[in-house]
Coordinates of C-alpha atoms and ligand atoms in Angstrom, one line a residue:
M336 CA -12.0 0.4 20.9
T337 CA -13.9 -2.2 18.7
A338 CA -14.8 0.3 16.0
T339 CA -11.1 1.0 15.4
G340 CA -10.2 -2.7 15.6
E341 CA -12.6 -3.6 12.9
R342 CA -11.2 -0.9 10.7
S343 CA -7.5 -1.5 11.3
F344 CA -4.8 -2.7 9.0
P345 CA -2.3 -5.6 9.6
E346 CA 0.6 -5.0 12.0
G347 CA 3.6 -3.7 10.1
F348 CA 1.5 -2.0 7.4
W349 CA 3.5 0.9 5.9
W350 CA 1.9 4.4 5.9
G351 CA 3.8 6.5 3.4
V352 CA 3.7 9.6 1.2
A353 CA 5.0 9.8 -2.3
T354 CA 6.6 12.4 -4.7
S355 CA 8.8 12.4 -7.8
A356 CA 12.0 14.1 -8.6
Y357 CA 10.9 16.4 -11.5
Q358 CA 7.8 17.4 -9.6
I359 CA 9.5 18.7 -6.4
E360 CA 13.3 19.0 -6.7
G361 CA 13.9 22.1 -8.8
A362 CA 17.6 22.8 -9.2
W363 CA 17.2 21.7 -12.8
D364 CA 20.7 22.6 -13.9
E365 CA 22.6 22.5 -10.6
D366 CA 25.6 20.5 -9.5
G367 CA 26.2 18.9 -12.9
K368 CA 22.7 17.6 -13.6
G369 CA 21.9 17.1 -17.3
P370 CA 18.6 18.2 -18.8
S371 CA 15.7 15.8 -18.9
I372 CA 13.0 15.5 -21.5
W373 CA 10.8 17.3 -18.9
D374 CA 13.1 20.3 -18.8
T375 CA 13.0 20.6 -22.6
Y376 CA 9.2 20.0 -22.7
A377 CA 8.4 22.5 -19.9
H378 CA 10.5 25.2 -21.6
V379 CA 8.3 25.1 -24.7
P380 CA 5.5 27.7 -24.1
G381 CA 2.1 26.1 -24.2
N382 CA 3.1 22.7 -22.9
I383 CA 2.4 23.4 -19.2
R384 CA -0.5 25.5 -17.9
N385 CA 0.5 29.1 -17.1
G386 CA 4.0 28.5 -18.4
D387 CA 4.9 26.7 -15.1
T388 CA 8.1 24.7 -15.0
G389 CA 10.0 22.4 -12.6
D390 CA 13.1 24.7 -12.8
V391 CA 12.6 25.6 -9.1
G392 CA 9.7 23.4 -8.3
N393 CA 9.3 23.0 -4.6
D394 CA 13.0 23.7 -4.2
H395 CA 13.1 20.4 -2.4
Y396 CA 16.8 20.0 -3.5
H397 CA 17.6 22.6 -1.0
R398 CA 14.7 22.2 1.5
Y399 CA 14.8 18.5 1.9
R400 CA 15.5 18.7 5.6
E401 CA 12.4 20.7 6.2
D402 CA 10.4 18.3 4.0
V403 CA 11.6 15.3 5.9
A404 CA 10.6 17.0 9.1
L405 CA 7.2 17.7 7.6
M406 CA 6.8 14.0 6.7
S407 CA 7.6 13.1 10.3
S408 CA 5.0 15.4 11.5
L409 CA 2.5 13.6 9.2
G410 CA 3.2 10.4 10.9
A411 CA 4.6 8.9 7.7
G412 CA 6.8 5.8 8.3
A413 CA 7.8 5.5 4.7
Y414 CA 8.6 7.8 1.8
R415 CA 8.4 6.9 -1.9
F416 CA 10.6 9.3 -3.9
S417 CA 12.2 9.1 -7.3
I418 CA 15.8 9.4 -8.3
S419 CA 16.5 11.8 -11.2
W420 CA 18.5 9.8 -13.8
P421 CA 20.1 12.9 -15.4
R422 CA 21.3 14.0 -12.0
I423 CA 23.3 10.7 -11.7
F424 CA 24.2 10.3 -15.4
P425 CA 23.9 13.8 -17.0
E426 CA 24.1 12.2 -20.5
G427 CA 22.2 9.1 -19.6
T428 CA 25.3 6.9 -19.7
G429 CA 29.0 7.3 -18.9
R430 CA 30.5 8.6 -15.7
P431 CA 28.3 9.1 -12.7
N432 CA 28.0 12.6 -11.3
E433 CA 29.1 12.4 -7.6
K434 CA 27.4 15.7 -6.8
G435 CA 24.1 14.3 -7.9
L436 CA 24.6 11.1 -5.9
G437 CA 25.5 13.4 -2.9
F438 CA 22.0 14.8 -2.9
Y439 CA 20.4 11.4 -2.4
D440 CA 23.0 10.5 0.2
R441 CA 22.0 13.6 2.2
L442 CA 18.3 12.9 1.8
L443 CA 18.8 9.3 3.0
V444 CA 20.7 10.4 6.1
E445 CA 17.8 12.7 7.0
L446 CA 15.1 10.0 6.3
L447 CA 16.9 7.3 8.3
A448 CA 17.5 9.6 11.2
A449 CA 13.8 10.4 11.2
G450 CA 12.9 6.7 11.2
I451 CA 11.3 7.0 7.7
E452 CA 11.9 4.0 5.4
P453 CA 13.0 5.1 1.9
F454 CA 11.4 3.5 -1.1
A455 CA 13.1 4.6 -4.3
T456 CA 11.6 4.8 -7.8
L457 CA 14.3 4.7 -10.6
Y458 CA 12.2 6.3 -13.4
H459 CA 9.4 8.7 -12.9
W460 CA 9.5 10.1 -16.4
D461 CA 12.5 12.4 -16.4
L462 CA 14.6 10.7 -19.2
P463 CA 18.0 12.3 -19.8
E464 CA 17.4 14.6 -22.8
A465 CA 20.7 13.3 -24.4
L466 CA 19.1 9.9 -24.9
Q467 CA 16.0 11.4 -26.5
V468 CA 18.2 13.4 -28.9
A469 CA 20.7 10.6 -29.7
H470 CA 18.4 7.6 -29.9
G471 CA 14.7 8.8 -29.9
G472 CA 14.5 7.9 -26.2
W473 CA 12.4 4.8 -25.5
Q474 CA 12.1 4.1 -29.2
S475 CA 15.5 2.6 -29.0
M476 CA 17.1 -0.4 -27.3
N477 CA 20.0 1.9 -26.4
T478 CA 17.8 3.6 -23.9
V479 CA 16.6 0.2 -22.5
H480 CA 20.2 -0.9 -21.9
A481 CA 21.2 2.5 -20.5
F482 CA 18.3 2.3 -18.0
A483 CA 19.3 -1.2 -16.8
D484 CA 22.9 0.0 -16.3
Y485 CA 21.8 3.1 -14.4
A486 CA 19.4 1.0 -12.3
G487 CA 22.1 -1.5 -11.4
F488 CA 24.5 1.3 -10.5
V489 CA 22.1 3.1 -8.3
A490 CA 21.2 -0.1 -6.5
S491 CA 24.9 -0.8 -5.9
R492 CA 25.3 2.6 -4.4
F493 CA 22.1 2.9 -2.2
S494 CA 20.9 -0.7 -1.4
D495 CA 22.8 -0.6 1.9
R496 CA 20.1 2.0 2.9
V497 CA 17.2 1.5 0.5
R498 CA 15.6 -1.9 0.8
H499 CA 12.8 -1.4 -1.8
F500 CA 13.3 -0.3 -5.4
F501 CA 10.6 0.4 -8.0
T502 CA 11.9 0.2 -11.5
L503 CA 9.6 2.4 -13.6
N504 CA 6.5 4.5 -12.6
E505 CA 3.3 4.2 -14.7
F506 CA 4.3 2.6 -18.0
H507 CA 1.0 3.3 -19.5
S508 CA 1.2 7.0 -18.7
F509 CA 4.7 7.9 -19.9
V510 CA 4.5 5.6 -22.9
D511 CA 1.0 6.2 -24.2
M512 CA 0.6 9.8 -23.1
G513 CA 4.1 10.7 -24.0
H514 CA 4.2 9.0 -27.4
R515 CA 0.6 9.4 -28.7
G516 CA -1.7 11.2 -26.3
V517 CA -4.5 9.4 -24.5
R518 CA -8.2 10.2 -24.2
A519 CA -9.8 9.5 -20.8
E520 CA -13.5 9.1 -20.5
V521 CA -15.1 11.3 -17.9
G522 CA -18.8 10.5 -18.2
G523 CA -21.6 11.4 -20.6
G524 CA -19.5 10.3 -23.5
K525 CA -17.0 13.1 -22.9
T526 CA -13.3 12.6 -23.0
V527 CA -10.3 14.7 -22.0
R528 CA -7.0 14.5 -24.0
L529 CA -3.9 14.0 -21.9
A530 CA -0.2 14.3 -23.0
L531 CA 3.2 14.1 -21.4
A532 CA 6.8 14.7 -22.5
P533 CA 8.3 14.1 -25.0
G534 CA 4.9 14.9 -26.7
L535 CA 5.3 12.6 -29.7
E536 CA 2.6 11.2 -32.1
L537 CA 3.9 7.8 -33.1
S538 CA 2.2 5.3 -35.4
D539 CA 0.6 2.2 -33.8
A540 CA 3.5 0.0 -34.7
D541 CA 6.1 2.4 -33.2
L542 CA 4.0 3.0 -30.1
N543 CA 3.7 -0.8 -29.5
Q544 CA 7.4 -1.1 -29.8
V545 CA 8.0 1.6 -27.2
R546 CA 5.5 -0.2 -24.9
H547 CA 7.6 -3.4 -25.4
H548 CA 10.8 -1.5 -24.7
S549 CA 9.4 -0.1 -21.5
V550 CA 8.6 -3.5 -20.0
L551 CA 11.9 -4.9 -21.3
A552 CA 13.7 -2.1 -19.5
H553 CA 11.8 -3.1 -16.3
G554 CA 12.9 -6.7 -16.7
L555 CA 16.6 -5.9 -17.5
A556 CA 16.7 -3.4 -14.6
T557 CA 15.2 -6.0 -12.2
R558 CA 18.0 -8.4 -13.1
A559 CA 20.7 -5.7 -12.9
I560 CA 19.5 -4.7 -9.5
R561 CA 19.5 -8.3 -8.3
E562 CA 23.1 -8.6 -9.6
R563 CA 24.4 -5.5 -8.0
A564 CA 22.4 -4.8 -4.9
R565 CA 22.8 -6.2 -1.4
A566 CA 21.2 -9.6 -0.9
G567 CA 17.6 -9.2 0.2
T568 CA 16.9 -6.0 -1.7
K569 CA 13.3 -6.0 -2.9
V570 CA 12.3 -5.0 -6.5
G571 CA 9.0 -4.4 -8.3
F572 CA 7.3 -1.9 -10.6
A573 CA 4.7 0.8 -10.0
E574 CA 1.9 0.9 -12.5
N575 CA -1.3 2.9 -12.8
I576 CA -3.3 -0.3 -13.1
G577 CA -6.3 -0.1 -15.5
T578 CA -9.1 -1.4 -13.3
A579 CA -12.4 -2.6 -14.6
V580 CA -14.9 -2.3 -11.7
P581 CA -17.8 -4.7 -11.7
I582 CA -21.3 -3.3 -11.1
I583 CA -22.3 -6.2 -8.9
D584 CA -20.2 -8.4 -6.6
T585 CA -21.3 -11.8 -8.0
P586 CA -18.9 -14.5 -9.5
E587 CA -20.2 -13.8 -13.0
H588 CA -19.6 -10.0 -12.7
V589 CA -16.3 -10.5 -11.1
S590 CA -15.1 -12.8 -13.9
A591 CA -16.1 -10.2 -16.4
A592 CA -14.1 -7.6 -14.4
E593 CA -11.1 -9.9 -14.3
A594 CA -11.1 -10.5 -18.1
A595 CA -11.5 -6.8 -18.7
T596 CA -8.7 -5.8 -16.3
R597 CA -6.4 -8.4 -17.9
D598 CA -7.1 -6.8 -21.3
L599 CA -6.7 -3.2 -20.1
N600 CA -3.2 -4.0 -18.8
A601 CA -2.2 -6.3 -21.7
A602 CA 0.9 -4.5 -22.7
Y603 CA 2.2 -3.8 -19.2
M604 CA 1.1 -5.6 -16.0
T605 CA -0.3 -8.6 -17.9
V606 CA 2.9 -9.3 -19.8
M607 CA 5.2 -8.5 -16.8
L608 CA 3.2 -10.9 -14.6
E609 CA 2.3 -13.6 -17.1
G610 CA 5.3 -13.6 -19.4
A611 CA 3.1 -13.4 -22.6
Y612 CA 1.1 -10.9 -24.4
P613 CA -2.6 -11.9 -24.5
D614 CA -3.7 -13.3 -27.9
S615 CA -6.4 -10.6 -28.0
Y616 CA -3.8 -7.9 -27.7
L617 CA -1.7 -9.3 -30.5
A618 CA -4.7 -10.0 -32.7
E619 CA -6.0 -6.5 -32.3
A620 CA -2.6 -4.9 -33.0
G621 CA -2.3 -7.1 -36.2
S622 CA 0.7 -6.0 -38.3
A623 CA 1.4 -3.2 -35.8
A624 CA 2.1 -5.8 -33.0
P625 CA 5.5 -5.4 -31.2
R626 CA 8.4 -7.4 -32.4
F627 CA 9.8 -9.6 -29.6
T628 CA 11.5 -12.9 -28.7
D629 CA 10.7 -15.6 -26.2
E630 CA 13.9 -14.7 -24.3
E631 CA 12.7 -11.1 -24.0
L632 CA 9.4 -12.3 -22.6
E633 CA 11.3 -14.3 -20.0
T634 CA 13.3 -11.2 -19.0
I635 CA 10.1 -9.1 -18.9
S636 CA 8.5 -11.5 -16.5
T637 CA 11.4 -12.0 -14.1
P638 CA 9.8 -12.8 -10.8
L639 CA 9.3 -9.8 -8.5
D640 CA 9.2 -9.3 -4.8
F641 CA 6.1 -7.1 -5.0
V642 CA 3.7 -5.3 -7.3
G643 CA 3.1 -1.6 -6.9
I644 CA -0.2 -0.2 -8.1
N645 CA -1.2 3.5 -8.4
V646 CA -5.0 3.7 -7.9
Y647 CA -6.9 6.8 -8.8
R648 CA -10.1 5.9 -10.7
P649 CA -11.9 3.0 -12.5
S650 CA -10.8 2.7 -16.1
A651 CA -14.1 1.1 -17.0
Y652 CA -17.4 -0.3 -15.6
V653 CA -18.2 -3.7 -17.0
E654 CA -20.8 -6.4 -16.9
P655 CA -20.8 -10.0 -18.2
S656 CA -21.5 -10.6 -21.9
E657 CA -21.9 -13.6 -24.1
D658 CA -19.2 -12.6 -26.6
S659 CA -15.8 -14.2 -26.7
R660 CA -14.2 -11.5 -24.4
G661 CA -16.8 -12.3 -21.7
Y662 CA -17.5 -8.7 -20.8
R663 CA -19.1 -5.5 -22.0
T664 CA -17.9 -2.0 -21.1
L665 CA -20.7 0.3 -19.9
P666 CA -21.0 4.0 -20.6
V667 CA -20.3 6.3 -17.7
S668 CA -23.2 8.6 -16.5
A669 CA -23.0 12.3 -17.5
S670 CA -23.5 13.2 -13.8
H671 CA -20.8 10.9 -12.5
P672 CA -18.7 13.0 -10.0
T673 CA -15.1 13.9 -10.5
M674 CA -12.4 15.2 -8.2
G675 CA -10.1 18.2 -8.9
S676 CA -8.4 16.9 -12.0
S677 CA -10.2 16.7 -15.3
W678 CA -9.7 13.0 -15.7
H679 CA -10.4 12.0 -12.1
L680 CA -13.7 10.1 -12.1
L681 CA -14.5 9.4 -8.5
D682 CA -15.2 5.9 -7.3
P683 CA -13.6 4.8 -4.0
A684 CA -14.6 1.2 -4.8
V685 CA -11.7 1.0 -7.2
M686 CA -9.5 0.9 -4.1
Y687 CA -11.3 -2.3 -3.2
W688 CA -11.2 -3.9 -6.6
A689 CA -7.7 -3.0 -7.8
P690 CA -6.0 -5.1 -5.1
R691 CA -8.6 -7.8 -5.2
L692 CA -8.4 -8.3 -9.0
T693 CA -4.6 -8.0 -8.9
T694 CA -4.6 -10.9 -6.4
S695 CA -7.1 -13.1 -8.2
L696 CA -5.4 -12.5 -11.6
W697 CA -1.8 -12.7 -10.7
D698 CA -1.4 -13.7 -7.1
P699 CA 1.6 -11.6 -6.2
E700 CA 3.5 -12.1 -3.0
S701 CA 3.0 -8.6 -1.9
I702 CA 1.2 -5.4 -3.2
F703 CA 1.9 -1.8 -2.4
I704 CA -0.5 1.0 -3.2
T705 CA 2.2 3.2 -4.6
E706 CA -0.1 6.2 -5.2
N707 CA -3.6 7.3 -4.3
G708 CA -4.8 10.9 -3.8
C709 CA -6.8 13.7 -5.5
A710 CA -6.5 17.3 -6.5
A711 CA -8.6 19.8 -4.7
A712 CA -9.2 23.6 -4.9
D713 CA -7.1 24.2 -1.8
V714 CA -7.1 27.8 -0.6
P715 CA -5.8 29.0 2.7
A716 CA -8.7 30.4 4.9
A717 CA -8.5 33.6 6.8
D718 CA -7.1 31.7 9.8
G719 CA -4.3 30.4 7.5
R720 CA -5.5 26.8 7.5
V721 CA -6.5 24.8 4.4
Y722 CA -9.8 23.1 4.9
D723 CA -9.7 20.4 2.2
T724 CA -12.8 18.5 3.3
D725 CA -13.1 16.9 -0.1
R726 CA -9.6 15.3 0.2
V727 CA -10.5 14.1 3.7
M728 CA -13.7 12.5 2.2
F729 CA -11.7 11.0 -0.6
L730 CA -9.0 9.6 1.8
R731 CA -11.5 8.1 4.3
A732 CA -13.6 6.5 1.5
C733 CA -10.5 5.1 -0.3
L734 CA -8.9 3.7 2.9
T735 CA -12.2 2.2 4.0
E736 CA -12.3 0.3 0.7
L737 CA -8.6 -0.7 1.0
Q738 CA -9.1 -2.0 4.5
R739 CA -12.0 -4.1 3.2
S740 CA -9.8 -5.5 0.4
V741 CA -7.0 -6.3 2.9
A742 CA -9.4 -7.9 5.3
G743 CA -10.7 -10.0 2.4
G744 CA -7.2 -11.4 1.8
A745 CA -5.4 -9.0 -0.7
P746 CA -1.7 -9.0 0.4
V747 CA -1.3 -5.2 0.6
D748 CA 1.7 -4.2 2.7
G749 CA 1.5 -0.5 2.5
Y750 CA -0.2 2.7 1.2
F751 CA 1.6 5.7 -0.2
H752 CA -0.4 8.9 -0.4
W753 CA 0.1 11.1 -3.5
S754 CA 1.4 13.5 -2.6
A755 CA 3.5 14.5 0.4
Q756 CA 3.1 18.2 -0.7
D757 CA 1.6 20.2 -3.6
N758 CA 3.9 20.1 -6.6
L759 CA 4.1 20.5 -10.4
E760 CA 1.2 18.4 -11.7
W761 CA 2.9 17.8 -15.1
G762 CA 0.9 19.6 -17.9
D763 CA -1.6 21.0 -15.3
G764 CA 1.1 23.0 -13.6
F765 CA 1.2 24.1 -9.9
G766 CA -2.6 25.0 -9.9
T767 CA -3.6 21.4 -9.6
R768 CA -2.8 20.5 -6.0
F769 CA -2.4 16.9 -4.7
G770 CA -0.6 17.5 -1.4
L771 CA -1.3 16.8 2.2
V772 CA 0.8 19.9 2.7
Y773 CA -0.1 23.2 1.0
V774 CA 2.8 25.0 -0.8
D775 CA 2.7 28.7 -1.6
F776 CA 4.6 28.7 -4.8
R777 CA 5.6 32.4 -4.4
T778 CA 7.2 32.0 -1.0
L779 CA 7.7 28.2 -1.0
E780 CA 6.2 28.2 2.5
R781 CA 4.7 24.8 3.4
T782 CA 1.5 24.5 5.5
P783 CA -0.1 21.1 6.4
K784 CA -3.8 20.8 5.4
L785 CA -6.7 19.4 7.3
S786 CA -6.1 16.1 5.4
A787 CA -2.6 15.9 7.0
D788 CA -4.4 15.7 10.4
W789 CA -6.5 12.8 9.1
F790 CA -3.5 11.0 7.6
R791 CA -1.5 11.4 10.9
H792 CA -4.3 9.9 13.0
A793 CA -4.8 7.0 10.6
A794 CA -1.1 6.3 10.4
Q795 CA -0.7 6.4 14.1
R796 CA -3.6 4.1 14.8
N797 CA -3.0 1.9 11.7
A798 CA -6.7 2.2 11.0
V799 CA -9.4 4.2 9.2
V800 CA -10.3 7.1 11.4
Ligands
GBH487 C1 0.2 9.9 -11.4 O1 -0.3 10.0 -12.6 C2 1.7 10.2 -11.4 O2 2.5 9.1 -11.1 C3 2.1 11.4 -10.6 O3 3.3 11.8 -11.0 C4 1.0 12.4 -10.7 O4 1.3 13.6 -10.1 C5 -0.2 11.8 -10.0 O5 -0.5 10.6 -10.5 C6 -1.5 12.7 -10.1 O6 -1.9 12.8 -11.4 O7 -6.7 6.7 -15.7 O8 -8.2 6.2 -17.5 O9 -7.8 8.5 -16.8 C7 -1.6 9.4 -12.7 C8 -2.5 10.2 -13.4 C9 -2.9 8.3 -15.0 C10 -4.1 10.4 -15.0 C11 -3.4 8.0 -16.4 C12 -4.6 10.1 -16.3 C13 -5.1 8.5 -18.0 C14 -5.9 7.3 -18.2 N1 -2.8 9.7 -14.8 N2 -4.7 8.7 -16.6 S1 -7.2 7.1 -17.0

């Protein structure tokens, strides 16, 4: 079938689904788990829509067997999940909690028996509350060192079964949204304000220092994992890359998009992959610039086995300009379409440009699309099925663009759909659904959606279908 051949992915391409601990596990205070900053944040009325919390979540902690079976039925060959730090170290440091480790042991048994490759994220935002209280969380180097110790310990325990570890998920999100609040542009000059736990409002200088601590934590953790894991264990990060999409595919416009993408990611991907903060970032920060040493920059840019990028939307549209930056950011049209989340500007082309620009800017050995997906107003129809035609449209369009990027030479080795099932969408609560599988949060019954059929066919044929 020629049509399929032209639209296929390289042999060995991973088709996966993704989740995170706080969003699905529930069992928030079971088996010795300590509270995380998300438990504390969610328990304050007003922080999460409808007063939803992750206390029970999807009850994945008890239903993981059914959930792995569901992933199998989706044709997933890989699963990206996160490990809850306060389940392993209830206070953030100290003695490991064997019961918490036992949960991930059981999950891994189930995944490996199903032939699903586990990819583990070590930090998906659920910082042990004890570290927030004692040290101000990521404001302190104590947390940075505690994270590296935890990462090395987890790798020593699980690297006989887990071959890929992601250090931290979405630096820009948990740092900027958690310590200041971020405004995302959604067209027509409108913005939406986004916040995450711990819900702080730091000064510029303090925020820049937290940013620096987060990338330093990544570098130290990478080294700790390499020291303590089995030889051959692969390490990288997962970042929600800020992507500048060029309007036209010409060398001049692409150069402008490269310069803008490098600036958009200055405090995170750029410093991790280049080992230096861009001059423009430091100049703009002025006296609020982070304090750092050359040795820290070297740690932050420890060579990686792969780069993980979460790709949802363009951060900006740009065109070339004569000024020193080399690009101009364009306003977004008031009628630009969005998907089911307030911030989710729709443009499938970002799935072409994010891997292409990552490759031309930083030339990584390997790239994973660690997240991509959309929220939709999923409602079971009279026949019990969920007809998420908009998610199918989104998936097909994004994977068409990804296939084009890979065919053009971007070294992408896998795609993880966010999410395996509906779950607690942070401040948006359970009402904002990202799953391929519908979850009734009253009964916790799971039902695959129409998009699950699409995903299964694509995964089985290793092609856009
Ligand atoms: C990811 O967040 C998270 O990793 C995951 O836990 C979450 O459930 C999922 O995606 C769906 O939201 O990009 O210019 O709008 C990514 C979502 C990234 C959305 C940062 C808001 C703000 C800046 N967020 N984004 S912009």
